[in-house]
mmCIF file of N, CA and C in Angstrom:
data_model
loop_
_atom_site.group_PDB
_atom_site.id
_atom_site.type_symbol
_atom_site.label_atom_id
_atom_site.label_comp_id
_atom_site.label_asym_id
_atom_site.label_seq_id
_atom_site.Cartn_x
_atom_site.Cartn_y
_atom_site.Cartn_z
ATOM 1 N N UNK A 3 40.086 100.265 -42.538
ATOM 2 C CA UNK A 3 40.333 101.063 -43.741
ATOM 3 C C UNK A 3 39.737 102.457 -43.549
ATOM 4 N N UNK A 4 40.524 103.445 -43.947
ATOM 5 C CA UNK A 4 40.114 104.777 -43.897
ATOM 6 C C UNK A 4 39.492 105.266 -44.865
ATOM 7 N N UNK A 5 37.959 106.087 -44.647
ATOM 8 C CA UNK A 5 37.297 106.060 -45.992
ATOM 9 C C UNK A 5 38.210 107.495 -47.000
ATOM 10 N N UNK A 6 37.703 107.416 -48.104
ATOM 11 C CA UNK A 6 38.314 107.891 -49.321
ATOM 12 C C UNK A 6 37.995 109.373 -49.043
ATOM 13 N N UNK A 7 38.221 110.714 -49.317
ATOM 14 C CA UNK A 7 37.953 112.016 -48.994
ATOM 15 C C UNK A 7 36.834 112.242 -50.454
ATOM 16 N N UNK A 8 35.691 112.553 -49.977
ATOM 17 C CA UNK A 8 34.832 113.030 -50.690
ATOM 18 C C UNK A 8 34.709 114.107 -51.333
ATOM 19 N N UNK A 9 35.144 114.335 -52.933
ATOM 20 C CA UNK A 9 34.877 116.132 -53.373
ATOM 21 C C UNK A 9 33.857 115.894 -53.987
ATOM 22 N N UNK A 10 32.806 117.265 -53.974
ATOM 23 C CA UNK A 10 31.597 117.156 -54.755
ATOM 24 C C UNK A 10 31.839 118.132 -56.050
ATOM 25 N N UNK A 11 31.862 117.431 -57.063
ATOM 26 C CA UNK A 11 32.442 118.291 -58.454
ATOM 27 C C UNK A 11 30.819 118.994 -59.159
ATOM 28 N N UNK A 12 31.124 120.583 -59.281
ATOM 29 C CA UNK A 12 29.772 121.232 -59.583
ATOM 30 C C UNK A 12 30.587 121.340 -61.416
ATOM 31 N N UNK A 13 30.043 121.102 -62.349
ATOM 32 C CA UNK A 13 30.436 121.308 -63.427
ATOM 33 C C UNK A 13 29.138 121.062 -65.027
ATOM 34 N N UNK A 14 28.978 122.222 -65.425
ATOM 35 C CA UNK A 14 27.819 121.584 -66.467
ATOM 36 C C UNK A 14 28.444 120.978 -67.887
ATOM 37 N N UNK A 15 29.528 120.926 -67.948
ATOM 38 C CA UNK A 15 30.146 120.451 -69.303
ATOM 39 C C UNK A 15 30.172 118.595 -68.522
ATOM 40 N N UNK A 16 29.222 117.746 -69.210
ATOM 41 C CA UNK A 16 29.517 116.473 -68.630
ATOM 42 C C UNK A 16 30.661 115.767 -69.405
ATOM 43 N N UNK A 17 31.211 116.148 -70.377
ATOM 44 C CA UNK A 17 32.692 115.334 -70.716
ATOM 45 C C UNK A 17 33.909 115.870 -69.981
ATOM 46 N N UNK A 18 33.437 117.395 -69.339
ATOM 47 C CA UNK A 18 34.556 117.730 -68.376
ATOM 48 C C UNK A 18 34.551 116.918 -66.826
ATOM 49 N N UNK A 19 33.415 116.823 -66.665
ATOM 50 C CA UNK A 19 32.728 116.125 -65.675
ATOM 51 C C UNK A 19 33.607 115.001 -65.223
ATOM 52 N N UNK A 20 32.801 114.161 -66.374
ATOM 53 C CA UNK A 20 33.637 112.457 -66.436
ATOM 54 C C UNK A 20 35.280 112.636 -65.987
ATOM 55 N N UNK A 21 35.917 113.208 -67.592
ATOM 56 C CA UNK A 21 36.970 113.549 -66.700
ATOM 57 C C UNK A 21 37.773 113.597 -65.671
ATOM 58 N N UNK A 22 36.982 115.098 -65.126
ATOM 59 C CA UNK A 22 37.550 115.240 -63.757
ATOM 60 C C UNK A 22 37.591 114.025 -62.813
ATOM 61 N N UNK A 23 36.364 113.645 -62.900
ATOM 62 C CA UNK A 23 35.857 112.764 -61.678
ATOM 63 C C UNK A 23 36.567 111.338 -61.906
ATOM 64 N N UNK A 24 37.183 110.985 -62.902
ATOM 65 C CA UNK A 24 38.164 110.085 -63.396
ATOM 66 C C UNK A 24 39.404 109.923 -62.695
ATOM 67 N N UNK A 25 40.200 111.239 -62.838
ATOM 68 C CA UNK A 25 41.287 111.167 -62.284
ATOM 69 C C UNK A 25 40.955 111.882 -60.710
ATOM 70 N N UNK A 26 40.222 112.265 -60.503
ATOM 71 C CA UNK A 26 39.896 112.052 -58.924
ATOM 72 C C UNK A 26 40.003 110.949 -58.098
ATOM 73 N N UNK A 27 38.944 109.878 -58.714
ATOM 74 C CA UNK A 27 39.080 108.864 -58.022
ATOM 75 C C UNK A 27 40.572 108.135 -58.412
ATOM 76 N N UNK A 28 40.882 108.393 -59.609
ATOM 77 C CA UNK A 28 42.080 107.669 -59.789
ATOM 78 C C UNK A 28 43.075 107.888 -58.710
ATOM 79 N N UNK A 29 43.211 109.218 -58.300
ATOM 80 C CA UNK A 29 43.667 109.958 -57.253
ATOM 81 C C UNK A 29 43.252 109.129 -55.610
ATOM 82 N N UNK A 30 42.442 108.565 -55.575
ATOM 83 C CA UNK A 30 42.292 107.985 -54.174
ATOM 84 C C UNK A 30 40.441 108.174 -53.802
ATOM 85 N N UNK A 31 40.159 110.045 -54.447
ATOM 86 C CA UNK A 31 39.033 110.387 -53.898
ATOM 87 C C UNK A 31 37.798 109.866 -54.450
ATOM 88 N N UNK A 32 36.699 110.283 -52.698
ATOM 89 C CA UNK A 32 35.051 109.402 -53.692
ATOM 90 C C UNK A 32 34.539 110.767 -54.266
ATOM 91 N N UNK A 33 34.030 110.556 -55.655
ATOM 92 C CA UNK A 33 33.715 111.681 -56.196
ATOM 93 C C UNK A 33 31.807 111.586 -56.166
ATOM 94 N N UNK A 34 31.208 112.779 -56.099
ATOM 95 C CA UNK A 34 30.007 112.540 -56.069
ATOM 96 C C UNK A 34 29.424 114.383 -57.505
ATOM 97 N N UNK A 35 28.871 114.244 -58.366
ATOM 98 C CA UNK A 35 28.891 115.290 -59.072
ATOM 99 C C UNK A 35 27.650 115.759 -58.626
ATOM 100 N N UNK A 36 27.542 117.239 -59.352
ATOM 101 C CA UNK A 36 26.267 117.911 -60.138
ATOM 102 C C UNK A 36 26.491 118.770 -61.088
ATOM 103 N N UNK A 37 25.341 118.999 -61.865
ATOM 104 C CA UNK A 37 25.428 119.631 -63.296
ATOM 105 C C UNK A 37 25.284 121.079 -63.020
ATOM 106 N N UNK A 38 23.984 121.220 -62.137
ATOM 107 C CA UNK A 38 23.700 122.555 -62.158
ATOM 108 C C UNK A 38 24.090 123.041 -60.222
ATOM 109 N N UNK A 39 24.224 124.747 -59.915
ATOM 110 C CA UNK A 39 24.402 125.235 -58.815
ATOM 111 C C UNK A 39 23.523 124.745 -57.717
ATOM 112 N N UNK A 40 22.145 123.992 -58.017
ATOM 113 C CA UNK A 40 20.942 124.515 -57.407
ATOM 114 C C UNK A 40 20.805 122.531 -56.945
ATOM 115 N N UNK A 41 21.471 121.968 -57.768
ATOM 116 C CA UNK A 41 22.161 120.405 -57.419
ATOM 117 C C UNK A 41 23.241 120.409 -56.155
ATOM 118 N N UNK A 42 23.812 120.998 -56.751
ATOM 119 C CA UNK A 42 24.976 120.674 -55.867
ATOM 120 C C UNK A 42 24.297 121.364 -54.425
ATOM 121 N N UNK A 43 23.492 122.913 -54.337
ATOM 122 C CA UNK A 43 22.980 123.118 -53.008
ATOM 123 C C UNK A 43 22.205 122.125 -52.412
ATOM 124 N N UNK A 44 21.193 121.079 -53.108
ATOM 125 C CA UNK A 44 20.367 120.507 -52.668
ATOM 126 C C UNK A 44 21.617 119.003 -51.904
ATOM 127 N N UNK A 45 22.638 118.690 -52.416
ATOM 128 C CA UNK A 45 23.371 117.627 -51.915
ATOM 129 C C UNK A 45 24.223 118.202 -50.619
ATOM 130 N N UNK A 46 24.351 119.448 -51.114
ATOM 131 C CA UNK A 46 25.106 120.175 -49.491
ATOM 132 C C UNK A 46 24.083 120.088 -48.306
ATOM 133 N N UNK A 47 22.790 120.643 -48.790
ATOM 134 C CA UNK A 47 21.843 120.969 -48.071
ATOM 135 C C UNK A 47 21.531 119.452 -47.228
ATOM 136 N N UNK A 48 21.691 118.246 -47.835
ATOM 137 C CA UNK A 48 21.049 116.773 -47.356
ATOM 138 C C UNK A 48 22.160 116.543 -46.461
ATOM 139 N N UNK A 49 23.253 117.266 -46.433
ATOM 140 C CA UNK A 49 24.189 117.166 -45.398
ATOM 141 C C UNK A 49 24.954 115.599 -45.416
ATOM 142 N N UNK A 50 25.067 115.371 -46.854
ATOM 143 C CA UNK A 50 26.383 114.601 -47.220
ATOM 144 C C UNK A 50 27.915 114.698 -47.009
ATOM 145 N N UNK A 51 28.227 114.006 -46.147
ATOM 146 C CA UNK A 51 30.053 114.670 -45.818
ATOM 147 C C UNK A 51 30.735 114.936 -47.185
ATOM 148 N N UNK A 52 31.086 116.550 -47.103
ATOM 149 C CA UNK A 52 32.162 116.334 -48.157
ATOM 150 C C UNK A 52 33.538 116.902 -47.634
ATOM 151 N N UNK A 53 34.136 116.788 -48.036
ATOM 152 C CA UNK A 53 35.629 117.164 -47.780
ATOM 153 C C UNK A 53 36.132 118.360 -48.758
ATOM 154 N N UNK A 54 36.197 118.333 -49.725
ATOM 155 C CA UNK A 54 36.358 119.731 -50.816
ATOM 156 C C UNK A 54 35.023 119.656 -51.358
ATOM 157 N N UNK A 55 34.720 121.302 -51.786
ATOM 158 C CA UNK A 55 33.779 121.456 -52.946
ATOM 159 C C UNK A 55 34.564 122.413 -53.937
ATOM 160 N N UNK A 56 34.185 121.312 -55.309
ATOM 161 C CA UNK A 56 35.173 121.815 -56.900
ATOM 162 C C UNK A 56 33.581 122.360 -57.649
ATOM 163 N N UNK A 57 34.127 123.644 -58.133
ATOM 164 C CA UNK A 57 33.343 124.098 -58.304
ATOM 165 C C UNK A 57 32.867 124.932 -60.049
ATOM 166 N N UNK A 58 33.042 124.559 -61.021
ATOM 167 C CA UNK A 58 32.958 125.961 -62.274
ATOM 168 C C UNK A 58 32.376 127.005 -61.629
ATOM 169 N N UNK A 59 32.627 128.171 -61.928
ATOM 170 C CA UNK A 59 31.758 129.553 -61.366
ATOM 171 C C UNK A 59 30.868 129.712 -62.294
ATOM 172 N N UNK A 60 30.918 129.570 -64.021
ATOM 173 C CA UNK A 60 29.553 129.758 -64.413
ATOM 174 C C UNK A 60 28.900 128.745 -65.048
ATOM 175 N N UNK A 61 27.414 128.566 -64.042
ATOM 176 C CA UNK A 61 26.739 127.502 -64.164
ATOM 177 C C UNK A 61 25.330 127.679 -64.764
ATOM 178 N N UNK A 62 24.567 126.838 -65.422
ATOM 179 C CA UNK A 62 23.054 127.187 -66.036
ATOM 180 C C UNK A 62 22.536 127.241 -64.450
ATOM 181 N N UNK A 63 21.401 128.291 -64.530
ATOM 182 C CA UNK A 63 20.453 128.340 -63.272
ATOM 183 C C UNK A 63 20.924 129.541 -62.064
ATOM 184 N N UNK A 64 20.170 129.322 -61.571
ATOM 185 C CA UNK A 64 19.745 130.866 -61.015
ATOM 186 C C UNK A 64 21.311 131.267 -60.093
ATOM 187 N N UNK A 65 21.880 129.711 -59.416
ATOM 188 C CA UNK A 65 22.500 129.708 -58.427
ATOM 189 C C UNK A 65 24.205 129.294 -59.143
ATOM 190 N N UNK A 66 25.289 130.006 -59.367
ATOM 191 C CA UNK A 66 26.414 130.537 -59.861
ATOM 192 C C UNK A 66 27.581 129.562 -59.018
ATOM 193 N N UNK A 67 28.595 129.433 -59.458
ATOM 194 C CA UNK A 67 29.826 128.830 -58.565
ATOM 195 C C UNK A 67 30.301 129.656 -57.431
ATOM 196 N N UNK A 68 30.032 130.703 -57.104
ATOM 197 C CA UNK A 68 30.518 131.470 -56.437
ATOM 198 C C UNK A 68 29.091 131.376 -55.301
ATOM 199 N N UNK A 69 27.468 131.378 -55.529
ATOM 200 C CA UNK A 69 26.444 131.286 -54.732
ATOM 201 C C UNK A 69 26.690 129.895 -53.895
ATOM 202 N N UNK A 70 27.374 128.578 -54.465
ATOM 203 C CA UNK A 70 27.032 127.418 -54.200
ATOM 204 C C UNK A 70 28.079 127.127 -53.302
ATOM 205 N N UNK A 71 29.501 128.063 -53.401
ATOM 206 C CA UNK A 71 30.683 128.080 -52.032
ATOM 207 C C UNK A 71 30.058 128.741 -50.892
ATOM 208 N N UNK A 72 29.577 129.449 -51.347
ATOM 209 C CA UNK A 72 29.161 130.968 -50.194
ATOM 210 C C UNK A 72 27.715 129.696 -49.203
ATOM 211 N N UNK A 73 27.005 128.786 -49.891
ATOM 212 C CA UNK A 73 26.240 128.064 -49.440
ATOM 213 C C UNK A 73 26.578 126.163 -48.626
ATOM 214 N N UNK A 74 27.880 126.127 -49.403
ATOM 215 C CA UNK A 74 28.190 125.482 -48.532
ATOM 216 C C UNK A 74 28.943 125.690 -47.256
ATOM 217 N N UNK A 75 29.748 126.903 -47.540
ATOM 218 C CA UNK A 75 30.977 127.497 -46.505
ATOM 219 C C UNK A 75 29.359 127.608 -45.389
ATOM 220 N N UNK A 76 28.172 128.387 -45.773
ATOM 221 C CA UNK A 76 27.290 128.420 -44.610
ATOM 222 C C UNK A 76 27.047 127.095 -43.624
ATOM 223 N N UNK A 77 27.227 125.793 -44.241
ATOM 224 C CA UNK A 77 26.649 124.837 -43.779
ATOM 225 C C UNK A 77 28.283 124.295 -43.103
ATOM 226 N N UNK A 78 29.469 124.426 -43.705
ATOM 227 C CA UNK A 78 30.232 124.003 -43.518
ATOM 228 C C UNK A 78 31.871 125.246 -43.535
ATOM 229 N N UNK A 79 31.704 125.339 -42.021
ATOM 230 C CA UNK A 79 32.625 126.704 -42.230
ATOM 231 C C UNK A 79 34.223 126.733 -42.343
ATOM 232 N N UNK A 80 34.844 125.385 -42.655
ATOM 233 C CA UNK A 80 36.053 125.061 -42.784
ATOM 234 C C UNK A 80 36.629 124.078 -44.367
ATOM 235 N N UNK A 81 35.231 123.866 -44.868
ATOM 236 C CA UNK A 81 34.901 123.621 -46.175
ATOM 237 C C UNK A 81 36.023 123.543 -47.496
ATOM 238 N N UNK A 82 37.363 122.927 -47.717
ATOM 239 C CA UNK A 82 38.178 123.721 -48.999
ATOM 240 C C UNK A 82 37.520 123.910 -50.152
ATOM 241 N N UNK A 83 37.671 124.772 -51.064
ATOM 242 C CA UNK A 83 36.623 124.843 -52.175
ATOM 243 C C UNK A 83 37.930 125.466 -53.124
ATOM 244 N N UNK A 84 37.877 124.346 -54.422
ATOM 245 C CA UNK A 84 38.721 125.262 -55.505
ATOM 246 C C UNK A 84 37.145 126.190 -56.391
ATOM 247 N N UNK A 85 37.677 126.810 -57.057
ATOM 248 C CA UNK A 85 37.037 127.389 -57.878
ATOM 249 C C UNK A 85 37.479 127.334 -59.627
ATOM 250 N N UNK A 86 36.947 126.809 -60.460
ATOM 251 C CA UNK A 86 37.301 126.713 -61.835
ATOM 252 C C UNK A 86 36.390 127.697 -62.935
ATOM 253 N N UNK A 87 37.137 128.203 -63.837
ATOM 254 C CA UNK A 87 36.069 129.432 -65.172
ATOM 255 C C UNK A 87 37.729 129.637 -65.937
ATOM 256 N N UNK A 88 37.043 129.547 -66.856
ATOM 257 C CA UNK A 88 37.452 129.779 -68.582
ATOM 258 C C UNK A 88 37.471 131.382 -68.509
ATOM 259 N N UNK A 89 36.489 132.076 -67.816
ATOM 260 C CA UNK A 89 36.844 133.778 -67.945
ATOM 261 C C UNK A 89 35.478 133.819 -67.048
ATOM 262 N N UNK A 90 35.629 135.144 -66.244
ATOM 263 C CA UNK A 90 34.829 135.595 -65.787
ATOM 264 C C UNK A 90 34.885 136.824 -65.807
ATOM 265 N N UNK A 91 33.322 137.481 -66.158
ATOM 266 C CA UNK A 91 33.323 138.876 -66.207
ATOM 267 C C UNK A 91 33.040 139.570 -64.445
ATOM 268 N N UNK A 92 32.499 138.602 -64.070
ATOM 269 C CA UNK A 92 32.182 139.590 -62.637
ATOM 270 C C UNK A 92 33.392 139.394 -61.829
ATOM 271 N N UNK A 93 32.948 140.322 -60.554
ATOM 272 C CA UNK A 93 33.958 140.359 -59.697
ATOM 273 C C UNK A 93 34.358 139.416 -58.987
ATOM 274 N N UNK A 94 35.443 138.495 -58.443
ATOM 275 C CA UNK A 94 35.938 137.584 -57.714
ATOM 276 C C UNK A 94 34.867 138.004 -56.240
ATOM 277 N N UNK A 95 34.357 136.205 -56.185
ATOM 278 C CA UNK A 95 33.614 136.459 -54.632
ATOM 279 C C UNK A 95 34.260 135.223 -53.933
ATOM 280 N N UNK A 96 35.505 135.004 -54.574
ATOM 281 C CA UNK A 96 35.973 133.588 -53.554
ATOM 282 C C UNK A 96 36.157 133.362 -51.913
ATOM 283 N N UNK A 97 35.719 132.667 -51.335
ATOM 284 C CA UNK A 97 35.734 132.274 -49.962
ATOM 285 C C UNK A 97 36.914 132.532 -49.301
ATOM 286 N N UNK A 98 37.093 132.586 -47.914
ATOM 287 C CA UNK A 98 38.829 132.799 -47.638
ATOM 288 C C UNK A 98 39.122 131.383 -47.654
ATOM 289 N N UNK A 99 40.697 131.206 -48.182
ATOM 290 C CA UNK A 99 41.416 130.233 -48.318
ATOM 291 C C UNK A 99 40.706 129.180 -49.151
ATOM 292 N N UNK A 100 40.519 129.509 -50.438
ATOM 293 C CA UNK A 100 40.056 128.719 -51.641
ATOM 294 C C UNK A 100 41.035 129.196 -52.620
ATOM 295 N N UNK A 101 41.331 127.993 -53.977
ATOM 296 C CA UNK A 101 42.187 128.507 -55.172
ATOM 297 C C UNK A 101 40.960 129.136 -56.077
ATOM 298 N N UNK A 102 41.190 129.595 -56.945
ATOM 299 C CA UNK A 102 41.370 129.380 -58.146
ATOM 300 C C UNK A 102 42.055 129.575 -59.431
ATOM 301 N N UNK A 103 41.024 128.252 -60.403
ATOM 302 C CA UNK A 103 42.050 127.414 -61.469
ATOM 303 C C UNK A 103 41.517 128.036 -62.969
ATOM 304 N N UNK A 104 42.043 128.235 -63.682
ATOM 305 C CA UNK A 104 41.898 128.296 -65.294
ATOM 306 C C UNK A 104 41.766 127.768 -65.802
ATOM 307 N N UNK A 105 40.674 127.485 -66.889
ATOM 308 C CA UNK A 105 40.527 126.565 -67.885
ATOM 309 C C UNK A 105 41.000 126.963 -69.007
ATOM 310 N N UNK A 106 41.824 126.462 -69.889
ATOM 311 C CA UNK A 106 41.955 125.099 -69.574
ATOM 312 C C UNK A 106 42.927 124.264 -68.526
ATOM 313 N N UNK A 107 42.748 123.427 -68.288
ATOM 314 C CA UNK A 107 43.546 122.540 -66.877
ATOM 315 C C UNK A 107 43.687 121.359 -66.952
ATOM 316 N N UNK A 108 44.582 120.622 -66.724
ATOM 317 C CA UNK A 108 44.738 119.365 -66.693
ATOM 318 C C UNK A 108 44.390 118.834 -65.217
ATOM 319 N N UNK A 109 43.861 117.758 -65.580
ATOM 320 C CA UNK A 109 42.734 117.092 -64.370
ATOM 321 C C UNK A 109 43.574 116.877 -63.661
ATOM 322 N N UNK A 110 44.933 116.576 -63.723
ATOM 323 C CA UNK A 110 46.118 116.147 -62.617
ATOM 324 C C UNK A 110 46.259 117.427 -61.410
ATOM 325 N N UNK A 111 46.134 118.899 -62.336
ATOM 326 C CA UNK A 111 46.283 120.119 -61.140
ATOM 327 C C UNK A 111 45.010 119.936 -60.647
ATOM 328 N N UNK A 112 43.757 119.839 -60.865
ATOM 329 C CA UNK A 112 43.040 119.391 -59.633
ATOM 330 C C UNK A 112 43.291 118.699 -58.592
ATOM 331 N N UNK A 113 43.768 117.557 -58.418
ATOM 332 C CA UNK A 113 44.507 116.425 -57.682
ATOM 333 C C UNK A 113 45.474 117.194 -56.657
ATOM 334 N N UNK A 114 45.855 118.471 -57.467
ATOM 335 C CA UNK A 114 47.239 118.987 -56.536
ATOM 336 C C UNK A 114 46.750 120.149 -56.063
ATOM 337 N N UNK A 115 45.734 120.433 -56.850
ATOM 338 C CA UNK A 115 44.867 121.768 -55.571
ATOM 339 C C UNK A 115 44.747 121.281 -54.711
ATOM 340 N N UNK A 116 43.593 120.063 -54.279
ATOM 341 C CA UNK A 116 43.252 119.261 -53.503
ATOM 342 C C UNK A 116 44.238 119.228 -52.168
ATOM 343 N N UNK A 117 45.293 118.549 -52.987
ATOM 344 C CA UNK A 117 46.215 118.532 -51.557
ATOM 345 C C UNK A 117 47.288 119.335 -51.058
ATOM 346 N N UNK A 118 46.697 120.253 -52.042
ATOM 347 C CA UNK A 118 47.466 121.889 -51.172
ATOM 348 C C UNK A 118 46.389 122.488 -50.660
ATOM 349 N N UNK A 119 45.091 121.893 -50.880
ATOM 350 C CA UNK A 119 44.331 122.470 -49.713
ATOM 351 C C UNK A 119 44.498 121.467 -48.256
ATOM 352 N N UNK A 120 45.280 120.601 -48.375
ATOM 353 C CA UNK A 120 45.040 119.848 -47.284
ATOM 354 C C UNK A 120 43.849 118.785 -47.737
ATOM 355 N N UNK A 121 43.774 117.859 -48.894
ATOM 356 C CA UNK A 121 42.095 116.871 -48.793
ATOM 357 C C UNK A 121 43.350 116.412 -49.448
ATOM 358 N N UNK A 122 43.534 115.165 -49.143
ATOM 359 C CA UNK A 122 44.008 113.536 -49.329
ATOM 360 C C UNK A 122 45.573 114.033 -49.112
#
């Protein structure tokens, strides 16, 4: 059996959370979360395989959706990463060859970012 493609979902709204991570796995994938930027660095950092990193850009804490791509793309330089925000005032710092998605979104276009990035 071939294991399941791992996305690590960065998101501080936890009913968006659940959610997502719902029809992810419903989708096939193993989902593993965090709430805050400075989470999700510490699970990149332990050097857990992931396959995509899903990301909100604005997060509580020092470290932003846009700090926590730029930190995994370091550890992992082929990395797909969508990017998700309701509005952002700063400037786009997206990675090369990453989406991003608008909120609001239906958890199904996650599923289909995914595999227009190539993960499942």
């Amino acid at each position: 059996m071939t294991e399941r493609p791992r996305i690590l979902v960065v998101e501080d709204e936890t009913m968006l959370i659940e959610v997502v991570a719902a029809e992810l796995e419903e989708a096939g994938y193993e989902v593993v979360t965090a709430l805050t930027g400075e989470a999700a660095a510490a699970i990149l950092a332990a050097r857990l395989p992931i396959d995509l990193l899903f990301t909100d850009i604005r997060l509580p804490g020092d470290l932003d959706g846009w700090g926590v791509a730029e930190q995994a793309r370091a550890l992992q330089p082929d990395l797909p990463v969508i990017y998700v925000t309701g509005y952002s005032a700063e400037e786009p710092r997206q990675v090369p060859d990453s989406l991003l998605v608008m909120k609001p979104y239906r958890p199904s276009a996650i599923v289909q970012a995914a595999r227009r990035l190539g993960v499942g």
